[in-house]
Coordinates of C-alpha atoms in Angstrom, one line a residue:
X8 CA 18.6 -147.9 235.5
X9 CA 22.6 -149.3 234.8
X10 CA 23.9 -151.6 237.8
X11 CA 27.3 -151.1 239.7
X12 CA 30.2 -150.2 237.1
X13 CA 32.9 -152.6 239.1
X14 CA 32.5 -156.2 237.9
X15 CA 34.7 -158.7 236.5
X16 CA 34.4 -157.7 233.2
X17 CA 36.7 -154.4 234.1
X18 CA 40.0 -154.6 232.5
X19 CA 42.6 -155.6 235.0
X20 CA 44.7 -152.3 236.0
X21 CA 47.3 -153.9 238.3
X22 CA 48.8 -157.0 237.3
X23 CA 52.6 -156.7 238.9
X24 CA 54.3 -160.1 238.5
X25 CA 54.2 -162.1 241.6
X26 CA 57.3 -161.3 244.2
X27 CA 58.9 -163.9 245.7
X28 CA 59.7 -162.5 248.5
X29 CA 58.2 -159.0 250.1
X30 CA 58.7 -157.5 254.1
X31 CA 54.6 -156.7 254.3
X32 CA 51.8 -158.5 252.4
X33 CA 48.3 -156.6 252.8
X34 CA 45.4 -158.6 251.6
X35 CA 42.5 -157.0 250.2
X36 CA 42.8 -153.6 247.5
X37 CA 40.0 -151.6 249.8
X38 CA 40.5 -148.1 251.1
X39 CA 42.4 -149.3 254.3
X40 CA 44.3 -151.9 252.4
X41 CA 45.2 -149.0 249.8
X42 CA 46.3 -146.5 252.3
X43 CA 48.1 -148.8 254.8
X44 CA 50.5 -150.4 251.6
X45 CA 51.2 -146.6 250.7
X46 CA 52.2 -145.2 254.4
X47 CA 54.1 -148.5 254.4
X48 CA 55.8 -147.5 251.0
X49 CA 56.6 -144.2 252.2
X50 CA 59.0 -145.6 254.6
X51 CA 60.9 -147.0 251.9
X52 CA 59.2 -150.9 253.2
X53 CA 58.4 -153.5 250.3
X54 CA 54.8 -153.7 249.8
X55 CA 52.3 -156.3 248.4
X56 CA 48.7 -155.9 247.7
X57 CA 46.8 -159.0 246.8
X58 CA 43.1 -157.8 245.6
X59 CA 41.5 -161.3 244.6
X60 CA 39.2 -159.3 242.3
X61 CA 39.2 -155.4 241.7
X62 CA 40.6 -152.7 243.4
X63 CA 37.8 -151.2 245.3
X64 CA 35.6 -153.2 243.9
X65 CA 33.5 -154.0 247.6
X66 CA 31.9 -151.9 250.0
X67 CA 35.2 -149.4 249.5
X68 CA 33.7 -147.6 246.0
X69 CA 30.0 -148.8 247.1
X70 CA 29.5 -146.4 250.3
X71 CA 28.0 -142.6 250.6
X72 CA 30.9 -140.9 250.1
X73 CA 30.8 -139.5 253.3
X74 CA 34.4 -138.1 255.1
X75 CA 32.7 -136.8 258.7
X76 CA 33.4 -136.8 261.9
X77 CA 30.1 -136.4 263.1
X78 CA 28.7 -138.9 264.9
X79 CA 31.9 -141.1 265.6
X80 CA 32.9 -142.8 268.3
X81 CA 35.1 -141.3 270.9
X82 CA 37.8 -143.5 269.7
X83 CA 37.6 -142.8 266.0
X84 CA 37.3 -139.0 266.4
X85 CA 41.2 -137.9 266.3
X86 CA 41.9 -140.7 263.6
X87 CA 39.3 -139.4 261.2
X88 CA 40.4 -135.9 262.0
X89 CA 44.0 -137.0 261.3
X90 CA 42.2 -138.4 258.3
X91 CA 40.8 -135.2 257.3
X92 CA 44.2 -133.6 257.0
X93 CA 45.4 -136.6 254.9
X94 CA 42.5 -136.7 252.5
X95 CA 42.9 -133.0 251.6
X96 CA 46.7 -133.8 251.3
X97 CA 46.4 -137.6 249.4
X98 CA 43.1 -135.7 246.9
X99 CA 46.5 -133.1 245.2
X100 CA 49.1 -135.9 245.3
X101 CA 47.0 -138.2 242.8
X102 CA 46.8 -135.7 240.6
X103 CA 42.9 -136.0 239.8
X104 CA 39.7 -135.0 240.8
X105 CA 38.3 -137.4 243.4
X106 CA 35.5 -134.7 244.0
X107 CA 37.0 -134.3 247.3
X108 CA 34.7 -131.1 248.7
X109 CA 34.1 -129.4 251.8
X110 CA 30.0 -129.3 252.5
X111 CA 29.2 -130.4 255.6
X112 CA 26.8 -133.5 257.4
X113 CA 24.0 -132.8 258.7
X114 CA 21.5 -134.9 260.9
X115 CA 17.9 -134.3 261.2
X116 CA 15.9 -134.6 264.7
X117 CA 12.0 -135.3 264.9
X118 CA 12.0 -135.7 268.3
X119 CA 13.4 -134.4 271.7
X120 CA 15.2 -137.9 272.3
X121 CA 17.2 -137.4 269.0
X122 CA 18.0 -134.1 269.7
X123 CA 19.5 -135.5 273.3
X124 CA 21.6 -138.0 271.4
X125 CA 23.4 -135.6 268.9
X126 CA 23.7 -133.2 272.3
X127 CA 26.1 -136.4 273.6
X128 CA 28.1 -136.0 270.7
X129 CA 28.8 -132.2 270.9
X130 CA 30.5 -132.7 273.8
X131 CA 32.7 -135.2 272.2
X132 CA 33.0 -132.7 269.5
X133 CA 33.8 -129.9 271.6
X134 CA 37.1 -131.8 273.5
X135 CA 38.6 -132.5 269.9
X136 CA 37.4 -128.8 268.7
X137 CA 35.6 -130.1 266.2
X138 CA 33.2 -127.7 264.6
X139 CA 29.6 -129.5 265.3
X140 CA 27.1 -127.5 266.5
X141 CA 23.4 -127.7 267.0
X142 CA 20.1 -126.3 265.6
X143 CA 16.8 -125.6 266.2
X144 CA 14.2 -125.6 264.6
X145 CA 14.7 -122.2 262.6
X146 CA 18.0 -122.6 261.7
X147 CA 17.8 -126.1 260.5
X148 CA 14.8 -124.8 258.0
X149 CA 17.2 -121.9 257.5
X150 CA 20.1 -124.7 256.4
X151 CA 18.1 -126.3 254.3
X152 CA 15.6 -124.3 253.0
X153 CA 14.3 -126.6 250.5
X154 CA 12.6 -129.1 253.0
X155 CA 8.9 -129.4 253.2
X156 CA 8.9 -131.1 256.8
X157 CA 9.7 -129.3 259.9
X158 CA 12.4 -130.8 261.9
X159 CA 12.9 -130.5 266.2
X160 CA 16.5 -129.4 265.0
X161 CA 19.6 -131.0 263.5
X162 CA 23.1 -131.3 264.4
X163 CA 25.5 -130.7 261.7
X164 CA 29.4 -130.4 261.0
X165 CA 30.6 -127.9 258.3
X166 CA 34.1 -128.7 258.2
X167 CA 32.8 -132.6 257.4
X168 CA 33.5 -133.6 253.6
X169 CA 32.8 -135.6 250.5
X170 CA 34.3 -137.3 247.8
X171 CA 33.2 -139.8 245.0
X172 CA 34.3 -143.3 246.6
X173 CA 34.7 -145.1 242.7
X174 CA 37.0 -143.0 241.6
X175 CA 38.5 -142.2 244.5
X176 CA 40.0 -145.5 245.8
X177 CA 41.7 -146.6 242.6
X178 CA 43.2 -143.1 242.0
X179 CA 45.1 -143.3 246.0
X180 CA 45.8 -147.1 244.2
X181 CA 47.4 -145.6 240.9
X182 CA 49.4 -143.1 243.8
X183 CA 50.4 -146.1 245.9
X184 CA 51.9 -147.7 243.1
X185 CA 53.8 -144.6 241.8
X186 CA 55.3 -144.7 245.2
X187 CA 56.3 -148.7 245.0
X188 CA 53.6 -150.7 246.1
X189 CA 53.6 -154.1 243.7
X190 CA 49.6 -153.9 243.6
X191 CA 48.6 -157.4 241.8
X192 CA 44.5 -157.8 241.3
X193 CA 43.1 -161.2 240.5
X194 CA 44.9 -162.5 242.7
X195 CA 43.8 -164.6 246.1
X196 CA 45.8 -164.8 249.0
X197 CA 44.4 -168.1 249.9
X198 CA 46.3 -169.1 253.4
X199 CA 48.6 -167.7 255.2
X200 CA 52.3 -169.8 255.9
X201 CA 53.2 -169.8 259.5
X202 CA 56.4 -171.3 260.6
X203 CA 58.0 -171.5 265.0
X204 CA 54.0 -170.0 265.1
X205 CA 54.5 -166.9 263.2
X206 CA 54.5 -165.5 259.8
X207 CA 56.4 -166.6 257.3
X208 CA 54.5 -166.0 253.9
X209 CA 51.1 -165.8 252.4
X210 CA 50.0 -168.3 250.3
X211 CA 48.4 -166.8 246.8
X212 CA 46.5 -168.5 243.3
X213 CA 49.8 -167.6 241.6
X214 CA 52.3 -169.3 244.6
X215 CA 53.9 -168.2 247.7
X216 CA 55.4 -164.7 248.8
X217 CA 57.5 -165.0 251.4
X218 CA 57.0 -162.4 254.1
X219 CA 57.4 -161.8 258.0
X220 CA 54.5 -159.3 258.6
X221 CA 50.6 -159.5 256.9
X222 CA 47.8 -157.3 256.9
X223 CA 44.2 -158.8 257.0
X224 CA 41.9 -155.9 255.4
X225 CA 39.3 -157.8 253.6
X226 CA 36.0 -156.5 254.6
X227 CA 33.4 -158.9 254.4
X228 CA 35.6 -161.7 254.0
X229 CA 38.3 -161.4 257.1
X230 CA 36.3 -163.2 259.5
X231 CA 36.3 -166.4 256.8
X232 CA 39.5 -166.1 256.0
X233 CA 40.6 -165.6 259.7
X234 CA 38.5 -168.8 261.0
X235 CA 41.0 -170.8 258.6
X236 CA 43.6 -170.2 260.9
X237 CA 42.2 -170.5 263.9
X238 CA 41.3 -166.5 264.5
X239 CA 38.2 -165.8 265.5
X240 CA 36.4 -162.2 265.3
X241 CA 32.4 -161.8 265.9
X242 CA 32.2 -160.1 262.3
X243 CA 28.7 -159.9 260.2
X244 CA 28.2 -158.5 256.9
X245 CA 24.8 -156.7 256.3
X246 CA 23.4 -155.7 253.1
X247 CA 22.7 -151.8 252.0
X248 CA 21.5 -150.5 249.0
X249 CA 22.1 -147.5 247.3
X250 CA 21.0 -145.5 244.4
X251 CA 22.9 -142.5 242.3
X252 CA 20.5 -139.9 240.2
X253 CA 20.9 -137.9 236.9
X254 CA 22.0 -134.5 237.4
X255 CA 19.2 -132.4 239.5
X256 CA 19.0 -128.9 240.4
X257 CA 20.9 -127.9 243.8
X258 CA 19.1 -128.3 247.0
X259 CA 21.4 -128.6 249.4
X260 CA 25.5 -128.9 248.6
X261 CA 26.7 -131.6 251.7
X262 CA 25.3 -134.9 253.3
X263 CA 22.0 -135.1 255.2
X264 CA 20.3 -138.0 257.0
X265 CA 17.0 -138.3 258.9
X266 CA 15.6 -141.9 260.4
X267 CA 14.7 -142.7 256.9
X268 CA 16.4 -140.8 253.9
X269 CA 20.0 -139.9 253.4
X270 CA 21.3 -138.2 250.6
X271 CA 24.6 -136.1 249.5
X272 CA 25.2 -134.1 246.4
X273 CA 27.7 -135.5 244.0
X274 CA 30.7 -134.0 241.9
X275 CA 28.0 -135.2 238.8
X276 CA 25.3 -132.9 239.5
X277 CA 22.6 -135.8 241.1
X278 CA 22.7 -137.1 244.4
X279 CA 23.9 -140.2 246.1
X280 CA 20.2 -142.1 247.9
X281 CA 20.0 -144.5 250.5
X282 CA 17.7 -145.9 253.5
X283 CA 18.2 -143.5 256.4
X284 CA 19.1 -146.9 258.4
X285 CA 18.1 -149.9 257.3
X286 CA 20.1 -153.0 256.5
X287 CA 19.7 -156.4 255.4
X288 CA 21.3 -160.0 257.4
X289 CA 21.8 -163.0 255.8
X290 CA 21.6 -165.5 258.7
X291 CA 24.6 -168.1 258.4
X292 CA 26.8 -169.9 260.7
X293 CA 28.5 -166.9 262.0
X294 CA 25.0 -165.1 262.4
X295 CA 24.4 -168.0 264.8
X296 CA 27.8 -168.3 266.3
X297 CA 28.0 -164.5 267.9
X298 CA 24.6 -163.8 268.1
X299 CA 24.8 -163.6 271.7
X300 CA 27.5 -160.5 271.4
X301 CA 25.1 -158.8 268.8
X302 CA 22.4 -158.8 271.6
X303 CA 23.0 -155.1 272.8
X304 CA 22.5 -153.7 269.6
X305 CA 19.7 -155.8 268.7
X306 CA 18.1 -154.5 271.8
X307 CA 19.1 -150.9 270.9
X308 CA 17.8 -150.3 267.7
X309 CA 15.2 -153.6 267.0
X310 CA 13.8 -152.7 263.7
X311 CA 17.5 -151.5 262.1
X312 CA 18.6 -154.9 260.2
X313 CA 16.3 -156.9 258.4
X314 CA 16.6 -160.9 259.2
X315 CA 16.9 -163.0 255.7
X316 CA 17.2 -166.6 256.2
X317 CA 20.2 -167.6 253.6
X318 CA 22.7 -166.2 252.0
X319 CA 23.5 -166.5 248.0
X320 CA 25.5 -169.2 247.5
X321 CA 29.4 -168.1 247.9
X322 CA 28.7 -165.2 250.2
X323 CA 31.3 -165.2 253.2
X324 CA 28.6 -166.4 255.4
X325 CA 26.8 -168.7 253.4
X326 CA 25.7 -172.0 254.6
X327 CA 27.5 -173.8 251.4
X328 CA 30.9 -171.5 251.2
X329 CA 33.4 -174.2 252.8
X330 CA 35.5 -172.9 256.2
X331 CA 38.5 -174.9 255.3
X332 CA 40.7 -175.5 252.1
X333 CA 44.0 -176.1 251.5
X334 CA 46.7 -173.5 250.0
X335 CA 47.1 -175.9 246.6
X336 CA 43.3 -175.4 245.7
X337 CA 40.6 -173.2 245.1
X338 CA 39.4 -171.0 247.8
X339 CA 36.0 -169.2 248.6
X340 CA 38.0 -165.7 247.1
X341 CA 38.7 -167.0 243.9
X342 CA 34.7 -168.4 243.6
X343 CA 33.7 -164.6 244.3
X344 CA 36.1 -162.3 243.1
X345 CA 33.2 -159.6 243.6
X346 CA 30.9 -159.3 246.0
X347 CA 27.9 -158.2 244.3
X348 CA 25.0 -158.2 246.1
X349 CA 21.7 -156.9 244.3
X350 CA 19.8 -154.0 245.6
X351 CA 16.6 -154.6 247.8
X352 CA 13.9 -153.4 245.3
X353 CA 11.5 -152.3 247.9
X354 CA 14.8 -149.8 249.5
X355 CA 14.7 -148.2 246.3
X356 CA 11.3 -147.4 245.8
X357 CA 11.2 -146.0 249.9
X358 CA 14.1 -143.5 248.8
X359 CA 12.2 -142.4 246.2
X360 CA 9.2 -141.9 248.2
X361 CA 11.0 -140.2 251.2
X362 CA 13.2 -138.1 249.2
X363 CA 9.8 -136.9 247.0
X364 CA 8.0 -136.5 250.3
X365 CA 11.5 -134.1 251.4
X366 CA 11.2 -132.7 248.1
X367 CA 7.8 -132.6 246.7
X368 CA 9.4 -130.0 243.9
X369 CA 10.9 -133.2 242.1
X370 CA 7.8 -134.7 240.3
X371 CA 10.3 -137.4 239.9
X372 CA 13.0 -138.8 241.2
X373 CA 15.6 -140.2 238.2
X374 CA 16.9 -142.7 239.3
X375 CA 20.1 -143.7 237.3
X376 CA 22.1 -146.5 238.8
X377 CA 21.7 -148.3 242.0
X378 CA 23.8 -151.4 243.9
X379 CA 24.0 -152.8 246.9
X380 CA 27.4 -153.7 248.6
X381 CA 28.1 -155.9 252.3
X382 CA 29.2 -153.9 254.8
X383 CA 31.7 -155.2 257.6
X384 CA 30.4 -155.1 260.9
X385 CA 31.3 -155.5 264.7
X386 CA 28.6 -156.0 267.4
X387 CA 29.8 -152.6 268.9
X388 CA 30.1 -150.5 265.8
X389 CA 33.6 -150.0 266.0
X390 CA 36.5 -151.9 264.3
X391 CA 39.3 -154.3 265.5
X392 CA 42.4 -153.0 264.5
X393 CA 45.2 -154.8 266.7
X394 CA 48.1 -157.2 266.2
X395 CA 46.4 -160.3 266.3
X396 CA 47.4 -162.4 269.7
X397 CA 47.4 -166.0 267.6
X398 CA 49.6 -165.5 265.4
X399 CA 52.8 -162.9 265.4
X400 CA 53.3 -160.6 262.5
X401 CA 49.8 -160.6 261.7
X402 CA 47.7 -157.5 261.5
X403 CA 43.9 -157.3 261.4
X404 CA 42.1 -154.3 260.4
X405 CA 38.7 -154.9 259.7
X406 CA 35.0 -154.4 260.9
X407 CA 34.6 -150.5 259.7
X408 CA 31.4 -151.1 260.0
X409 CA 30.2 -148.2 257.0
X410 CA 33.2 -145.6 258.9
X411 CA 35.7 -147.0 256.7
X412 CA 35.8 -144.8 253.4
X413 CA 36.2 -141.4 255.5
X414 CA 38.7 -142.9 258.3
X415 CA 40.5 -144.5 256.0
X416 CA 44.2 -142.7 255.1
X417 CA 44.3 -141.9 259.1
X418 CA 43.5 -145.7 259.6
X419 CA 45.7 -146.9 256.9
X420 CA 48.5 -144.4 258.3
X421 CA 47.9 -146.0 262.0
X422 CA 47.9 -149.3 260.7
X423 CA 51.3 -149.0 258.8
X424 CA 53.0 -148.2 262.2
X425 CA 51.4 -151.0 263.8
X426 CA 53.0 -153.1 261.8
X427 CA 56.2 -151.4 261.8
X428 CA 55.8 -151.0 265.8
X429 CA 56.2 -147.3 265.8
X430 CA 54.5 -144.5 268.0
X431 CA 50.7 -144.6 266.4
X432 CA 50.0 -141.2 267.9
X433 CA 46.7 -142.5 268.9
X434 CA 44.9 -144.9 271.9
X435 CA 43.8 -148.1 270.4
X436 CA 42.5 -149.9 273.2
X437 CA 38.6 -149.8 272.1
X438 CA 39.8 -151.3 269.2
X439 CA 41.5 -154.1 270.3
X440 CA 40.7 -157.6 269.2
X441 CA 40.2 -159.4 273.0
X442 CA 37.6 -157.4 274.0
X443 CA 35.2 -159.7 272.7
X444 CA 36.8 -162.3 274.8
X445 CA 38.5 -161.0 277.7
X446 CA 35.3 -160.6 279.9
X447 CA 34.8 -156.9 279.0
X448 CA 31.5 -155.7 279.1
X449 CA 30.2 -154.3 275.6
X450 CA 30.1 -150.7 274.7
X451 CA 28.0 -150.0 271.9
X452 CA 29.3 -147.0 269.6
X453 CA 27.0 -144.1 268.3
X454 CA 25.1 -145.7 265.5
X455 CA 24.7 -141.8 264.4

């Protein structure tokens, strides 16, 4: 079995010589980072990308490949459906096959209390005219023929879609830069320069690039880089592993997820494995500092995460990566260009139990890579994306929490007029950044 193609090793694609000077920096080459520097392009606005190490080369390629809108949050719902539009749009302007495909998601129910939850959702569903509907027992066999387990029912989505996450991200990259985007990889953004309390450049390995407006979209490593400056977000990274198979025969064309499998068919021929919900967190000082905000979804789902007592050494929360530097040395972002975190054995032998057990036709499972990547997490499930209060002309949009690859061109196209202070067509008040300070009470999102 090979491990994750994206390491350091990769030949540098974008390696634009340093601006001095550019109207919007965005830091960190992920989906939203991507996507926001090319809606900003569009309007004709200079753009900067900093990527300290690949493009894509985090949780953006390292996801399911799942574009859905079932299961979202209330609050997500029109942006990933603006999203939808934009991926089918973005998929023929790149001019390459991202394996961007209309088959569906699908959620399995054992039990009358599952079924009750996805029933919440169709509602939801219904308001936007979104195309979820339920099934019983029948039909959901009927679906998926293939299954050896009877289900309660399912609730599935047909309009939902998929695409192939590592080659998707870097070809919307190769677009953004097409349309102007000065996209430079290897290269940390290490501070950011403030002057009369607002922006006034980003600091960088290479020097400074003066700038009025920045755009925090670093995943995993935001709330570190944030805390620097005084910003702090209630933002955890947990660990999820993943596997890919050879080629297999056809068994079902979309996404499909149960308490403890879920699988999609890829644009390869094998399918794309992981746990049906369970994660791994390193404890650090962050776990420690908001565990009181990640109480109500402890006490929802108490056997989701996994509790590990340390992370590796250099991981954004590790007890030994340093909270402050200055913007003349070597930051935690250089250390790590690449989060790599290595897949939890024991999660790959439970998807190939539980998707032989689905399956029992496949003798074997084959098993061809597999990875691991940190995924960005807020206590509620939902993202912050909001000017940031502290500090004017700074943007943060982070905290996905494993939405971020199928929301993100709607996010990244919300995003850009945030910073340009236009119309954004849509409410962001859930996702605002005081409402884990400003004495609101806590309102989980559908972990669906």
């Amino acid at each position: 079995m090979t491990s994750f193609p994206f390491t350091e090793a990769m030949p540098i694609q974008f390696q634009a010589p340093l601006p001095k000077a550019s109207e919007v920096v965005v830091i960190g080459g992920g989906v939203i980072g991507v996507t926001t520097a090319l809606f900003l392009a569009r309007r004709k606005i200079s753009v900067t990308l900093l990527e300290k190490g690949r493009i894509a080369c985090e949780q953006s390629s390292r996801n399911w490949g799942w574009i859905r809108q079932q299961g979202r949050d209330a609050a997500e719902l029109p942006i990933v459906i603006e999203a939808q539009r934009l991926w089918r749009q973005l998929a023929e302007e790149c001019g390459q096959d991202i394996g961007l495909k209309q088959t569906g998601v699908t959620y399995l129910a054992r039990t009358d209390k599952e079924m009750a939850r996805f029933a919440k959702f169709l509602k939801i569903a219904e308001m936007h005219g979104v195309d979820t509907r339920l099934l019983d027992q029948g039909g959901t066999a009927k679906l998926i023929p293939a299954m050896s387990r009877t289900f309660k029912g399912a609730m599935t989505t047909p309009s939902d879609m998929r695409a192939e996450p590592w080659v998707a991200v870097p070809a919307l990259a190769r677009l953004a830069a097409r349309h102007g985007v000065t996209i430079i990889e290897n290269c940390a953004a290490r501070m950011l320069d403030t002057a009369a309390g607002r922006i006034s450049g980003v600091w960088t390995e290479q020097g400074r690039i003066a700038t009025s407006n920045a755009v925090v979209a670093s995943g995993a490593w935001t709330s570190l880089f944030l805390r620097a400056h005084g910003v702090s977000i209630p933002q955890l990274s947990v660990r999820a592993t993943v596997a890919a198979t050879a080629p297999m025969p056809e068994i079902h064309s979309g996404a499909v997820a149960d308490e403890h499998i879920a699988f999609r068919r890829r644009h390869d021929g094998g399918y794309t494995l992981a746990s049906g919900g369970a994660s791994q967190l390193y404890v650090g000082p962050d776990a420690f500092r908001h565990a009181t905000k990640y109480l109500p979804a402890l006490m929802a789902n108490p056997f989701g995460t996994h509790y590990l007592p340390a992370a590796p050494r250099g991981y954004p929360d590790s007890w030994s990566t340093p909270r402050r530097w200055n913007a003349d040395e070597q930051s935690p972002f250089e250390r790590m260009r690449i989060l790599n975190p290595a897949p939890k054995a024991s999660a790959l032998r439970d998807m190939d139990r539980e998707f032989r057990a689905l399956f029992p036709q496949f003798e074997t499972v084959p098993l061809k890579k597999s990875w691991a990547g940190m995924i960005d997490a807020m206590p509620d499930v939902v993202p912050i994306v909001d000017r940031a209060a502290e500090i004017p002309g700074l943007v943060i949009a982070t905290g996905m929490s494993g939405h971020g690859f199928g929301i993100g061109p709607g996010m990244g196209r919300v995003v850009s007029d945030l910073v340009q202070g236009n119309e954004i067509g849509h409410n962001l008040h859930r996702f605002r950044q005081s409402r884990f300070s400003d004495g609101s009470s806590l309102e989980l999102g559908p972990s669906l």
